[in-house]
Short mmCIF file of C-alpha atoms and ligand atoms in Angstrom, two decimals:
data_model
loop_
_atom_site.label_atom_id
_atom_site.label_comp_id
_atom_site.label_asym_id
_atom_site.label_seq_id
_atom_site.Cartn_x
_atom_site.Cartn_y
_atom_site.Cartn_z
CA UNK N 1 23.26 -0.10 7.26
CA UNK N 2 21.47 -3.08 9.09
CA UNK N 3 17.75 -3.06 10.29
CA UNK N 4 17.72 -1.18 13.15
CA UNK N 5 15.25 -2.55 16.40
CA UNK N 6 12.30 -0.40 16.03
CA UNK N 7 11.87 2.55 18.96
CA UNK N 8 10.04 2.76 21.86
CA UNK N 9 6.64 4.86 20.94
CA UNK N 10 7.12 2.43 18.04
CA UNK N 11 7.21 -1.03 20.09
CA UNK N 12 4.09 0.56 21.74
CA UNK N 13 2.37 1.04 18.33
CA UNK N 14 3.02 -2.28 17.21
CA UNK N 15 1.25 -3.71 20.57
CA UNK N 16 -1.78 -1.39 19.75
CA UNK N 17 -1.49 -3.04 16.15
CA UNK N 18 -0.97 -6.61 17.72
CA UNK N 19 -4.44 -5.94 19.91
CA UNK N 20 -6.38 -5.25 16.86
CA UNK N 21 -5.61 -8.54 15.37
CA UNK N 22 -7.78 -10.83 16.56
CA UNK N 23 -10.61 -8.63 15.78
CA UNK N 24 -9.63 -7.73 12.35
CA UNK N 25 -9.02 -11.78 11.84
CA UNK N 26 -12.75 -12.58 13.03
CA UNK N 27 -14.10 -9.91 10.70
CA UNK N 28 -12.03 -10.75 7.45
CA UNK N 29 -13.79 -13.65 5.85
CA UNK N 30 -17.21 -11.32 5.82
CA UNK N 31 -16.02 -8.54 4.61
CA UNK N 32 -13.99 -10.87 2.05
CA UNK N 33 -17.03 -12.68 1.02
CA UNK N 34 -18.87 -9.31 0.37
CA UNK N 35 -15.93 -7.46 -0.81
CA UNK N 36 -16.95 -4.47 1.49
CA UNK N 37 -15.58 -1.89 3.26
CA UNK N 38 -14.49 -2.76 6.57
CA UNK N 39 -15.91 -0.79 8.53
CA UNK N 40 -15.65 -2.02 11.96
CA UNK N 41 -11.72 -2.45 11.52
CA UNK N 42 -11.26 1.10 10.95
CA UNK N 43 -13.38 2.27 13.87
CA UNK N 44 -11.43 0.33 15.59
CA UNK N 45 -8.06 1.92 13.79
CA UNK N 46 -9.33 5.06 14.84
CA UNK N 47 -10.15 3.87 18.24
CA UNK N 48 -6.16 2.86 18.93
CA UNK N 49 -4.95 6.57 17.60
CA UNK N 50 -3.01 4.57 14.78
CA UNK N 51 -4.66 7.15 11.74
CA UNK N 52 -2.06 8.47 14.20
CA UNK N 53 1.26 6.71 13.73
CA UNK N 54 2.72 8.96 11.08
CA UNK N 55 1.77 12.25 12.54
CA UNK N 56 4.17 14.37 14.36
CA UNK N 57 3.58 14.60 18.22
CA UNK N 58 3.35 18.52 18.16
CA UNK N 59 0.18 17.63 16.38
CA UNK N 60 -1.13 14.96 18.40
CA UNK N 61 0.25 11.87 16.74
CA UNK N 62 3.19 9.18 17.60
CA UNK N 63 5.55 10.92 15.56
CA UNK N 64 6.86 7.90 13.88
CA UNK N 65 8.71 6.67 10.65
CA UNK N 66 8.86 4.75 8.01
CA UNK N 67 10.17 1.51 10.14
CA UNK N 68 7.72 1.53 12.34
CA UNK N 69 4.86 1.79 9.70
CA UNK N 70 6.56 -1.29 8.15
CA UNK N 71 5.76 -3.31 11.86
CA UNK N 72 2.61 -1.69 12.70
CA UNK N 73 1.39 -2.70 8.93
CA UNK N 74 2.87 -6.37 8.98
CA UNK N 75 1.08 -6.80 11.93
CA UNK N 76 -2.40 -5.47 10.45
CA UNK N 77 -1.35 -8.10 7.96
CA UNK N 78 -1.47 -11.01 10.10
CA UNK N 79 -5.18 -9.79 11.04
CA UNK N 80 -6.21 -8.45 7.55
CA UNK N 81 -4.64 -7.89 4.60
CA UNK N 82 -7.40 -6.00 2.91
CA UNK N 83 -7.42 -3.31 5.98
CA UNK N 84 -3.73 -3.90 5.77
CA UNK N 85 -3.85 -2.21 2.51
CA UNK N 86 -6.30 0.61 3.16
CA UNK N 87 -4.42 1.03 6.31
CA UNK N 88 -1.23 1.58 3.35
CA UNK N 89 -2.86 3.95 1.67
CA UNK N 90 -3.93 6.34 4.52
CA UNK N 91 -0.13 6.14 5.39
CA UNK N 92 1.27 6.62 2.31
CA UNK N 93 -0.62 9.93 2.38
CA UNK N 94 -0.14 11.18 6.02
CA UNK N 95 3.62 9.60 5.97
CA UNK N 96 4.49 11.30 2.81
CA UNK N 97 2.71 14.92 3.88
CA UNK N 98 4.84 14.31 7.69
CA UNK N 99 8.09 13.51 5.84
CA UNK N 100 8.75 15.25 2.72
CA UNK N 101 11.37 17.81 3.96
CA UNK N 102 10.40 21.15 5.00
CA UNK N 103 14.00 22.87 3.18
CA UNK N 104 13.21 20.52 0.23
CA UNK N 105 9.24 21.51 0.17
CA UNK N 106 10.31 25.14 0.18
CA UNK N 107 12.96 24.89 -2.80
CA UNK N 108 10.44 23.27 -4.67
CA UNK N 109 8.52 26.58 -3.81
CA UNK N 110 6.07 25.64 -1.64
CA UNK N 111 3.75 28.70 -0.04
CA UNK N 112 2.92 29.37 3.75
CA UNK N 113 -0.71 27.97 2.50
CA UNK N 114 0.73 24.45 1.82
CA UNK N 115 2.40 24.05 5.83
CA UNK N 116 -1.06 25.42 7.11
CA UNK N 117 -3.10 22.67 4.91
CA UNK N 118 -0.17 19.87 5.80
CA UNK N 119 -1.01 20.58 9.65
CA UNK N 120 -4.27 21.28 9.54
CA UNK N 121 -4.98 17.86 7.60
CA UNK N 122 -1.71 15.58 9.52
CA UNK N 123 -3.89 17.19 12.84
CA UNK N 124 -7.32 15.82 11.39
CA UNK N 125 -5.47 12.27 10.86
CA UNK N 126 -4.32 11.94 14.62
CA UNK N 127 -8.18 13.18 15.33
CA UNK N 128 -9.20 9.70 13.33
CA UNK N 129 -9.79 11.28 9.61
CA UNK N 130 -9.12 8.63 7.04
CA UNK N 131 -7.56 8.94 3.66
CA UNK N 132 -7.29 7.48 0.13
CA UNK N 133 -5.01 7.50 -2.84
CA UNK N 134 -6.61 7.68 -6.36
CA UNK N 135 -3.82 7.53 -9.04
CA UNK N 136 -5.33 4.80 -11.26
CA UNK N 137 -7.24 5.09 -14.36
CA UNK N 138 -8.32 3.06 -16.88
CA UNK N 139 -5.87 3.34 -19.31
CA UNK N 140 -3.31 4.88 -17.70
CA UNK N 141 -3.18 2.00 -14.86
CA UNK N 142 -0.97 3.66 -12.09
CA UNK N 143 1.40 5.19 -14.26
CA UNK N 144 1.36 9.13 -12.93
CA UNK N 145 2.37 10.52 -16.23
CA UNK N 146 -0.36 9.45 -18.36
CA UNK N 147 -3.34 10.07 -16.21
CA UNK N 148 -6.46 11.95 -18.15
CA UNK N 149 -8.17 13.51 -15.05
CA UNK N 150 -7.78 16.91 -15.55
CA UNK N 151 -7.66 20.92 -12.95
CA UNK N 152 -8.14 23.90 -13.94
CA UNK N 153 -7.87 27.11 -12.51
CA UNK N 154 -11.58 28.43 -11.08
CA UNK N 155 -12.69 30.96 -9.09
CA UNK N 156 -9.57 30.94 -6.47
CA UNK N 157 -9.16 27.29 -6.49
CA UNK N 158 -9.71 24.30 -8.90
CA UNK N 159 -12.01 22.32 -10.67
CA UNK N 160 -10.66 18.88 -10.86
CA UNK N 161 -12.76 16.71 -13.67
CA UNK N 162 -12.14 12.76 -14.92
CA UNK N 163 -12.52 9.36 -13.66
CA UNK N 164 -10.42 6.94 -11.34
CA UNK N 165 -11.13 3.21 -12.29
CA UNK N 166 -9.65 1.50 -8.77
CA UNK N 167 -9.59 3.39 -5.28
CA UNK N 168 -9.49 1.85 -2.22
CA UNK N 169 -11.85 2.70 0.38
CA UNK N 170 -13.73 4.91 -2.56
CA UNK N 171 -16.74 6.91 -1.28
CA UNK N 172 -15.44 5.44 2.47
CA UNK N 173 -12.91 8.04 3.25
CA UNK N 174 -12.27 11.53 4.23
CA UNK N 175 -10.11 13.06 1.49
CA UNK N 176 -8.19 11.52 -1.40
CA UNK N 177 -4.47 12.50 -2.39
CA UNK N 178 -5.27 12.25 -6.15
CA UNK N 179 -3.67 12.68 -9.51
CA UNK N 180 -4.43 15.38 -12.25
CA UNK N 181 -2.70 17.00 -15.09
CA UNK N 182 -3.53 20.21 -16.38
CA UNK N 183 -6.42 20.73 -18.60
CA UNK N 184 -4.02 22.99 -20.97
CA UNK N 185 -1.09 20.66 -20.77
CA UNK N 186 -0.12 18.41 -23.71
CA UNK N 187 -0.75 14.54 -23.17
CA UNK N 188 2.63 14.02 -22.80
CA UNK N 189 4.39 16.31 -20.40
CA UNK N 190 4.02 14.50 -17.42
CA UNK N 191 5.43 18.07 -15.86
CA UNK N 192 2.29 19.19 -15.08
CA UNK N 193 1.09 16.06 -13.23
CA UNK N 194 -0.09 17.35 -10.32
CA UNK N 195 -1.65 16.15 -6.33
CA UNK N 196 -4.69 17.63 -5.27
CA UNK N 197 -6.03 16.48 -1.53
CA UNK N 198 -9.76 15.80 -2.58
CA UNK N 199 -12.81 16.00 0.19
CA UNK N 200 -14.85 12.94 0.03
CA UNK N 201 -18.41 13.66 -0.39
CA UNK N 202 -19.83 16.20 -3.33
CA UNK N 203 -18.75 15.73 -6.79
CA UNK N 204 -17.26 12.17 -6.51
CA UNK N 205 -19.80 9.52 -7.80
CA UNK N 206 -18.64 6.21 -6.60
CA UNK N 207 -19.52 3.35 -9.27
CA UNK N 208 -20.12 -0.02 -7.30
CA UNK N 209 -18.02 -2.49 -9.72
CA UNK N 210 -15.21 -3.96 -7.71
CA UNK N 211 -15.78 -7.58 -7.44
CA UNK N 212 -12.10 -8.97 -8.06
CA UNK N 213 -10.03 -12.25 -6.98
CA UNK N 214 -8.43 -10.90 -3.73
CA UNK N 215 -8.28 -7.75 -1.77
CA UNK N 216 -11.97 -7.92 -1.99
CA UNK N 217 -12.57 -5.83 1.86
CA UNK N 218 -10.03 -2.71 -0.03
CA UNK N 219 -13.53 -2.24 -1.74
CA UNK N 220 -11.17 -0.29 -4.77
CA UNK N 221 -14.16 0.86 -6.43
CA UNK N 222 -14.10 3.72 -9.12
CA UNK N 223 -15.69 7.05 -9.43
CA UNK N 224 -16.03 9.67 -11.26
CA UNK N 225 -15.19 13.14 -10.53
CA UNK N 226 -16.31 16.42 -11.20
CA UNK N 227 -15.42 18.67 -7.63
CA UNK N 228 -14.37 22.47 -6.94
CA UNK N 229 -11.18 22.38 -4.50
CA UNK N 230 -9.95 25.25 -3.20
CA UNK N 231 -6.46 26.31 -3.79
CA UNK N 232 -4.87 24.82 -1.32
CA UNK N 233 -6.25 21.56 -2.09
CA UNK N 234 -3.05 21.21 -4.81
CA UNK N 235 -0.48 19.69 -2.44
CA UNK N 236 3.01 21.46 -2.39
CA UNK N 237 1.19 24.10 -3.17
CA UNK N 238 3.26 23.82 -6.82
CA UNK N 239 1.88 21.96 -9.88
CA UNK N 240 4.31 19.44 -11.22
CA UNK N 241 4.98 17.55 -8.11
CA UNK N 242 3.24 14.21 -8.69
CA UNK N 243 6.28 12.71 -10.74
CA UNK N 244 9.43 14.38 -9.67
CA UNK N 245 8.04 12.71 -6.04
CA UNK N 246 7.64 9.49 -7.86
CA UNK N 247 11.29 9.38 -9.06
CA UNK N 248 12.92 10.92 -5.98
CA UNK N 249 11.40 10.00 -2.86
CA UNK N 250 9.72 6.31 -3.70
CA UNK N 251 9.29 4.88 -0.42
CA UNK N 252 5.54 5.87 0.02
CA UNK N 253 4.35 4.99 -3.00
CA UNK N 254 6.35 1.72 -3.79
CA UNK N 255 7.79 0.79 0.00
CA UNK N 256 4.84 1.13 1.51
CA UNK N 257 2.74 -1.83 -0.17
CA UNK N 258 5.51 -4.14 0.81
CA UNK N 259 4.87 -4.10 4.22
CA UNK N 260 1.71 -5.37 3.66
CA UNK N 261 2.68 -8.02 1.79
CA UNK N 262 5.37 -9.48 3.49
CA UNK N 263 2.77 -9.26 6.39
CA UNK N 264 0.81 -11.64 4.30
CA UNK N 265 3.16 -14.00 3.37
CA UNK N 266 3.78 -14.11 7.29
CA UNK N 267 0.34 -15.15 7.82
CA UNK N 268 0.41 -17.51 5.43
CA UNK N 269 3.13 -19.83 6.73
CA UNK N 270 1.26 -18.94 10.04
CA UNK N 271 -1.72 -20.68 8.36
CA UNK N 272 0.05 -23.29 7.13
CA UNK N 273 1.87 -24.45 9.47
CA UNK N 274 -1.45 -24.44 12.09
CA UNK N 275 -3.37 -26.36 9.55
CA UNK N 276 -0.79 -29.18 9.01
CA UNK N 277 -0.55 -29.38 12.54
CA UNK N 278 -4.49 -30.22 12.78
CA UNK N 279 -4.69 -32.18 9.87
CA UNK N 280 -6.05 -35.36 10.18
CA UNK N 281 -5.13 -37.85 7.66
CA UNK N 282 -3.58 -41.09 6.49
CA UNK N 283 -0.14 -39.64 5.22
CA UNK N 284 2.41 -41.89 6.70
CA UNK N 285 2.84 -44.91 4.86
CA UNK N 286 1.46 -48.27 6.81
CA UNK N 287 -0.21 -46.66 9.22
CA UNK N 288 -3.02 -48.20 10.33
CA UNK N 289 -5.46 -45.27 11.49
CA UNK N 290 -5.63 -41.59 10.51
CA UNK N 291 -3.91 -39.38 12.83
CA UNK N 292 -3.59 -35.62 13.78
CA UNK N 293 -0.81 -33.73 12.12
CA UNK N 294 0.14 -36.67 9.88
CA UNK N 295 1.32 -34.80 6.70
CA UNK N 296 3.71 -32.97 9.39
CA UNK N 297 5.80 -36.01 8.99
CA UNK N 298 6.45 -35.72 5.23
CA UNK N 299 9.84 -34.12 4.75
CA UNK N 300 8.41 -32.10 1.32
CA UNK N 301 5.41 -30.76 3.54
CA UNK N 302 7.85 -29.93 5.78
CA UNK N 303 10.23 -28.29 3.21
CA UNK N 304 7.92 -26.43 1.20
CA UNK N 305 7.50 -24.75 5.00
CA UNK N 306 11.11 -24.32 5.58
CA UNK N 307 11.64 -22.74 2.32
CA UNK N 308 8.82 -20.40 2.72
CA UNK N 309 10.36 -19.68 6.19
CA UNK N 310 13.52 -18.69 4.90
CA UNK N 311 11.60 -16.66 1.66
CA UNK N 312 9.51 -14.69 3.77
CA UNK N 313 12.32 -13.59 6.66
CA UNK N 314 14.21 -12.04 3.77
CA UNK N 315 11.81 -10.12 2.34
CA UNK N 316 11.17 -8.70 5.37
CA UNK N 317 14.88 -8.03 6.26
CA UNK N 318 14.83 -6.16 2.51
CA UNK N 319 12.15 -4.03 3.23
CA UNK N 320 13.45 -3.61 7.50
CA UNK N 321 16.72 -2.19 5.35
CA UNK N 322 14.66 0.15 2.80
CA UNK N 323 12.81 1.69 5.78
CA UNK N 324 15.87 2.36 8.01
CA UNK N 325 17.02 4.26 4.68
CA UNK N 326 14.00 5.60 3.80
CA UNK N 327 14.30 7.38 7.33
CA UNK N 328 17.80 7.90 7.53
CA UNK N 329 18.59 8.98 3.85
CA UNK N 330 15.44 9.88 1.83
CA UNK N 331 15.78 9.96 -1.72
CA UNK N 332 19.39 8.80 -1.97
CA UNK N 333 19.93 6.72 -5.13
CA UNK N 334 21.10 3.64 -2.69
CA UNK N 335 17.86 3.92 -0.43
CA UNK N 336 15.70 4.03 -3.84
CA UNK N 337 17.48 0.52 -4.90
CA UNK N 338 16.36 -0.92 -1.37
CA UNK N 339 13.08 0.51 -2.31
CA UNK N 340 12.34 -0.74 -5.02
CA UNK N 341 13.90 -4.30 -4.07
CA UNK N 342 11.86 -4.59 -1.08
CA UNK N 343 8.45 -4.15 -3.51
CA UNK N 344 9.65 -6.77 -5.97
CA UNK N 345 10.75 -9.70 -3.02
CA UNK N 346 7.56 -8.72 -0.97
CA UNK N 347 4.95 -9.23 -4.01
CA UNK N 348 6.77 -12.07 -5.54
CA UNK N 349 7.38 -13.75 -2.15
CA UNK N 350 3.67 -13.65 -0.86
CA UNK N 351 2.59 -15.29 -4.01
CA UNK N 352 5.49 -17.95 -4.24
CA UNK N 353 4.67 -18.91 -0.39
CA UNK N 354 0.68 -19.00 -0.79
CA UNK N 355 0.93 -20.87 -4.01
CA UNK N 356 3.48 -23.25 -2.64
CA UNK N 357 1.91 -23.64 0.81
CA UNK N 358 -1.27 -24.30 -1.02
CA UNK N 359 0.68 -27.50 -2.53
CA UNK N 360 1.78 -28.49 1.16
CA UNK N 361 -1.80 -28.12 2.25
CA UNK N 362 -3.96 -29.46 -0.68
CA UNK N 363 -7.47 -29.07 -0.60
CA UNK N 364 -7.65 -27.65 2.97
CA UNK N 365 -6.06 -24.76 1.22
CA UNK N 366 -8.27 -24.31 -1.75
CA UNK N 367 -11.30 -24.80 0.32
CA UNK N 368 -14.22 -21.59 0.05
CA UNK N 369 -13.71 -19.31 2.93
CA UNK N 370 -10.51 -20.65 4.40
CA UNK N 371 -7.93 -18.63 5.98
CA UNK N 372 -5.46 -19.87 3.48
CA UNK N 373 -7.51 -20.08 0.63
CA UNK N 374 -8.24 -16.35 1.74
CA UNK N 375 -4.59 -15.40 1.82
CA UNK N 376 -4.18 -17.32 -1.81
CA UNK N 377 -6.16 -15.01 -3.28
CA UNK N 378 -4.86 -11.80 -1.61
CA UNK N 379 -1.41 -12.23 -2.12
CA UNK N 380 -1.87 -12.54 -5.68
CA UNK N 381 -2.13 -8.88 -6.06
CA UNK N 382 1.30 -8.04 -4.45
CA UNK N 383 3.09 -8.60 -8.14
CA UNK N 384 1.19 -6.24 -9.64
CA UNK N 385 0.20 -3.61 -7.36
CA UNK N 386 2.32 -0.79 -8.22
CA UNK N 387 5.05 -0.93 -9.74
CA UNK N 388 4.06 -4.51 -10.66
CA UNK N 389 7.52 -6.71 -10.04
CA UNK N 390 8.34 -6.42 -13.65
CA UNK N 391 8.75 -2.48 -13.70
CA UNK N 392 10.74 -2.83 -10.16
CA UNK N 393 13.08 -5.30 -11.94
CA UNK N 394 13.27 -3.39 -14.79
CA UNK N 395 14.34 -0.36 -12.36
CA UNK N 396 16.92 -2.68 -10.42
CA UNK N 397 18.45 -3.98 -13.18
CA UNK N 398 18.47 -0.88 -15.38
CA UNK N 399 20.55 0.68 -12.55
CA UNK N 400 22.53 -2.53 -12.03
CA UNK N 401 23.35 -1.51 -16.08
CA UNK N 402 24.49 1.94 -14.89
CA UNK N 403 22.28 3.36 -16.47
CA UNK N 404 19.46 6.30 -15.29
CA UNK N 405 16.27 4.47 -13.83
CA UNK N 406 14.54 7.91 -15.11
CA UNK N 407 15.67 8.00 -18.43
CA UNK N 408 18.18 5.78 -19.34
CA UNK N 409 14.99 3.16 -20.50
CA UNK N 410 12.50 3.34 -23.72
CA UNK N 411 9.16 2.62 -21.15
CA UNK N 412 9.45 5.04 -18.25
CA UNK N 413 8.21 3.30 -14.44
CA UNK N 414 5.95 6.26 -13.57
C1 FAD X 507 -6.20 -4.64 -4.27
C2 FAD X 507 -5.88 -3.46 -5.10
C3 FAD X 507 -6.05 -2.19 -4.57
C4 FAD X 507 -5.75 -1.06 -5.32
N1 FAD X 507 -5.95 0.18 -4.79
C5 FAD X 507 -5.63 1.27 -5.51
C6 FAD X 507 -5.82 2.59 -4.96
O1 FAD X 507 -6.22 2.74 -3.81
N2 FAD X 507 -5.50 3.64 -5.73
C7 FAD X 507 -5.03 3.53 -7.00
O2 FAD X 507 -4.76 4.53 -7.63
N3 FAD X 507 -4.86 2.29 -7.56
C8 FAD X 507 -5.16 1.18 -6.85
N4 FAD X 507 -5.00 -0.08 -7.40
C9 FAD X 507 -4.68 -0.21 -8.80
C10 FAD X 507 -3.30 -0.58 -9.08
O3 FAD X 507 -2.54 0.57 -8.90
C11 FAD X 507 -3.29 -1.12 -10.51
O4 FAD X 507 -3.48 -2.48 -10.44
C12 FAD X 507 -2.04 -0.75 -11.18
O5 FAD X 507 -2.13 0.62 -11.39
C13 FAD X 507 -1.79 -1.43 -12.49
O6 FAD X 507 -2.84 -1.26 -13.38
P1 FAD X 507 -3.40 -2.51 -14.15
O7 FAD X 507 -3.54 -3.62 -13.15
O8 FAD X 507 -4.58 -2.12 -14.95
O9 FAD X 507 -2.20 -2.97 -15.09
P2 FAD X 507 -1.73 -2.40 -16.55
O10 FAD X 507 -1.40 -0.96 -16.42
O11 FAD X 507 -2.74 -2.85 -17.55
O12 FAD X 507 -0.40 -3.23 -16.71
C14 FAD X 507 -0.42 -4.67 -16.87
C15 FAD X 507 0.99 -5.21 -16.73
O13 FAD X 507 1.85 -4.60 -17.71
C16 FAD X 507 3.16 -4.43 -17.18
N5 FAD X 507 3.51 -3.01 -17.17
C17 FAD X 507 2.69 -1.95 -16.97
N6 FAD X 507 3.38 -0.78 -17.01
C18 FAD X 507 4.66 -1.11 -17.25
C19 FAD X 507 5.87 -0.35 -17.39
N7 FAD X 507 5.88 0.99 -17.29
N8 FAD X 507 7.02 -1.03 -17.61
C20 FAD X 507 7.02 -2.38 -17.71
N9 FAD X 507 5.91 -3.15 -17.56
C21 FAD X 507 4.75 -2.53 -17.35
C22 FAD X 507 3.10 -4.95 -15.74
O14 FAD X 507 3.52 -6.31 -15.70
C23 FAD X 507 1.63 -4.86 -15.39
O15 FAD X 507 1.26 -5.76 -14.36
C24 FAD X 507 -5.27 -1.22 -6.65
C25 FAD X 507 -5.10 -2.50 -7.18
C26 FAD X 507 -5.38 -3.61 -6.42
C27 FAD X 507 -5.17 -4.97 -7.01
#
């Protein structure tokens, strides 16, 4: 299969993307600096129907895939990462609810009441309603079968009760798709991991302690959590869900991130390469004055762009490849592998690029509210957002082995 040009209602949600950008770009070092929520970027999202992009048309979205998330979020990318990122997150969730087949939904024995909720929350998305994902905890880190927060049954729905240490867009969003296991279930059946689709709002105390390195504007803050759902509120409508997705239909959870990573390393030979070019300096041996775009004319500047180049269009062609086959063939052992490959090139590329660009650019790049500096700092997080790049590899090369990625290894991924 070979990365298919991406559709027409697509092309047309990029340019709605590509119209944001300058906006988004003006806003970023602020929001960066305070490490808040930015909240003019997703009025704006909302504004351009792209809370949209994922929904089907008979319910008043664009009705597209997996590809064109992947171009639409490269593109938020070049603007913002950080809203890149959120932007992820509320696809992951409205992707993942649009996609999951309706045969494969029902074998898994999903009610009537789970289509009604899918709709009536896919609909609220298209009408600008903004979502979250809250997997992580504190000691569990992002690994689905050992989170604490626990449901149980109450009334006719659930009371969901536990904390979530990093959530992006926390206390910022509509509803959260977020992880629970069943009070009564032992620790370690991760069979009983379940989704719920929280309400923002009453019973979720957000704690104000995300002040990290890069991503600051995803304002991931925790909170803690102590909320009556109602029934429906478990997605699938069927408890057990939250890892058998994990393992056989990846692209939303691992796929998705990479788009917004390869969008940054985009930007940041972008950056780079506008910087040299403006540069003023004394690079070129014997010159007698300082000129503009001197350290162009160094051939290991001029490399350390070129290889970056070449880094950065294949981790996009790897992840243009997973997303034709996350659309075309969801879940099939091949598409997983192009999954999970695209996660490990994008994280590991955007943070070989920055970190070597920064070399090309010196100071200029290390410089306090910088674009580049800026773009440093975010794509350090790509390696170890989940699955960091060493659990990807360790799924790659387990089935390069022949082995199971499930359970042919001691340390599970999920
Ligand atoms: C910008 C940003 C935004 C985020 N937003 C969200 C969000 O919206 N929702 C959410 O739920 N989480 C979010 N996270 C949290 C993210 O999912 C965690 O960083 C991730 O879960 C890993 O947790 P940890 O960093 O504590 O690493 P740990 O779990 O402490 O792991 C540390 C390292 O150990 C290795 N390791 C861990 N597990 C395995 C394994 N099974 N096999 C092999 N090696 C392993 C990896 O190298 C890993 O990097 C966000 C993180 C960042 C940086």
């Amino acid at each position: 299969m070979t990365a298919a040009p991406v559709a027409a209602g697509a092309a047309e949600a990029v340019a709605a993307a590509e119209r944001l950008v300058p906006r988004l770009a003006e806003r970023a070092a602020a929001h960066d600096r305070d490490a808040a929520f930015p909240v003019a970027d997703f009025d704006d999202l909302r504004a351009s129907g792209l809370l949209g992009l994922l929904v089907p048309e008979r319910l008043g979205g664009w009705g597209a895939g997996f590809r064109a998330y992947v171009d639409v979020a490269v593109k938020l990318a070049s603007g913002s990462p950080a809203t890149a990122l959120l932007y992820n997150m509320h696809a992951s969730v409205t992707g993942a609810l649009a996609t999951v087949p309706e045969d494969l939904a029902r074998q898994l024995g999903a009610p009537e009441s789970f289509f009604a909720m899918r709709d009536r929350v896919l609909r609220a998305a298209a009408g600008g309603a903004a979502y979250g994902v809250a997997i992580t905890e504190r000691e569990a880190g992002s690994r689905l079968s050992a989170v604490q927060t626990t449901y149980a049954r109450e009334g006719a729905g659930y009371r969901l009760r536990g904390h979530k240490s990093i959530c992006s867009g926390a206390g910022h969003l509509d509803a959260y798709l977020l992880a629970a296991r069943a009070e009564d279930a032992p620790a370690s059946e991760d069979g009983r991991v379940s989704y719920f689709l929280v309400p923002g709002g009453r019973g979720l105390s957000v704690e104000d302690t995300w002040d990290p390195l890069g991503m600051r504007a995803t304002a991931s803050n925790g909170f803690t959590l102590d909320a009556a759902v109602p029934a429906d509120a478990l997605v699938g409508g069927v408890e057990g869900l939250a890892v058998l997705l994990a393992y056989g239909l990846p692209q939303w959870l691992v796929a998705s991130y990479a788009a917004v990573y390869v969008g940054v390393a985009e930007a940041a030979v972008a950056e780079a390469a506008r910087y040299l070019g403006d540069r003023v300096a004394h690079a070129t041996g014997g010159s007698p004055s300082a000129t503009r775009g001197a350290l162009t004319k160094l051939g290991a500047v001029r490399a350390r762009l070129g290889r970056a180049d070449a880094q950065v269009a294949a981790a996009r062609l790897v992840l243009q490849e997973a997303a034709a086959r996350a659309d075309a063939a969801p879940g099939e052992p091949e598409t997983n592998r192009w999954v999970y490959r695209s996660k490990l090139l994008a994280g590991d590329t955007a943070q070989d690029v920055a970190a070597s660009l920064a070399e090309a650019c010196g100071l200029g790049a290390l410089r306090r509210g910088g674009v580049l500096e800026r773009l440093l700092r975010d794509a350090r997080s790509g390696a170890l957002m989940p699955p960091p790049s060493d659990v990807c590899a360790d799924v790659l090369g387990t089935a390069a082995l022949g082995l199971d990625p499930v359970a042919g290894t001691d340390v599970r991924p999920w």
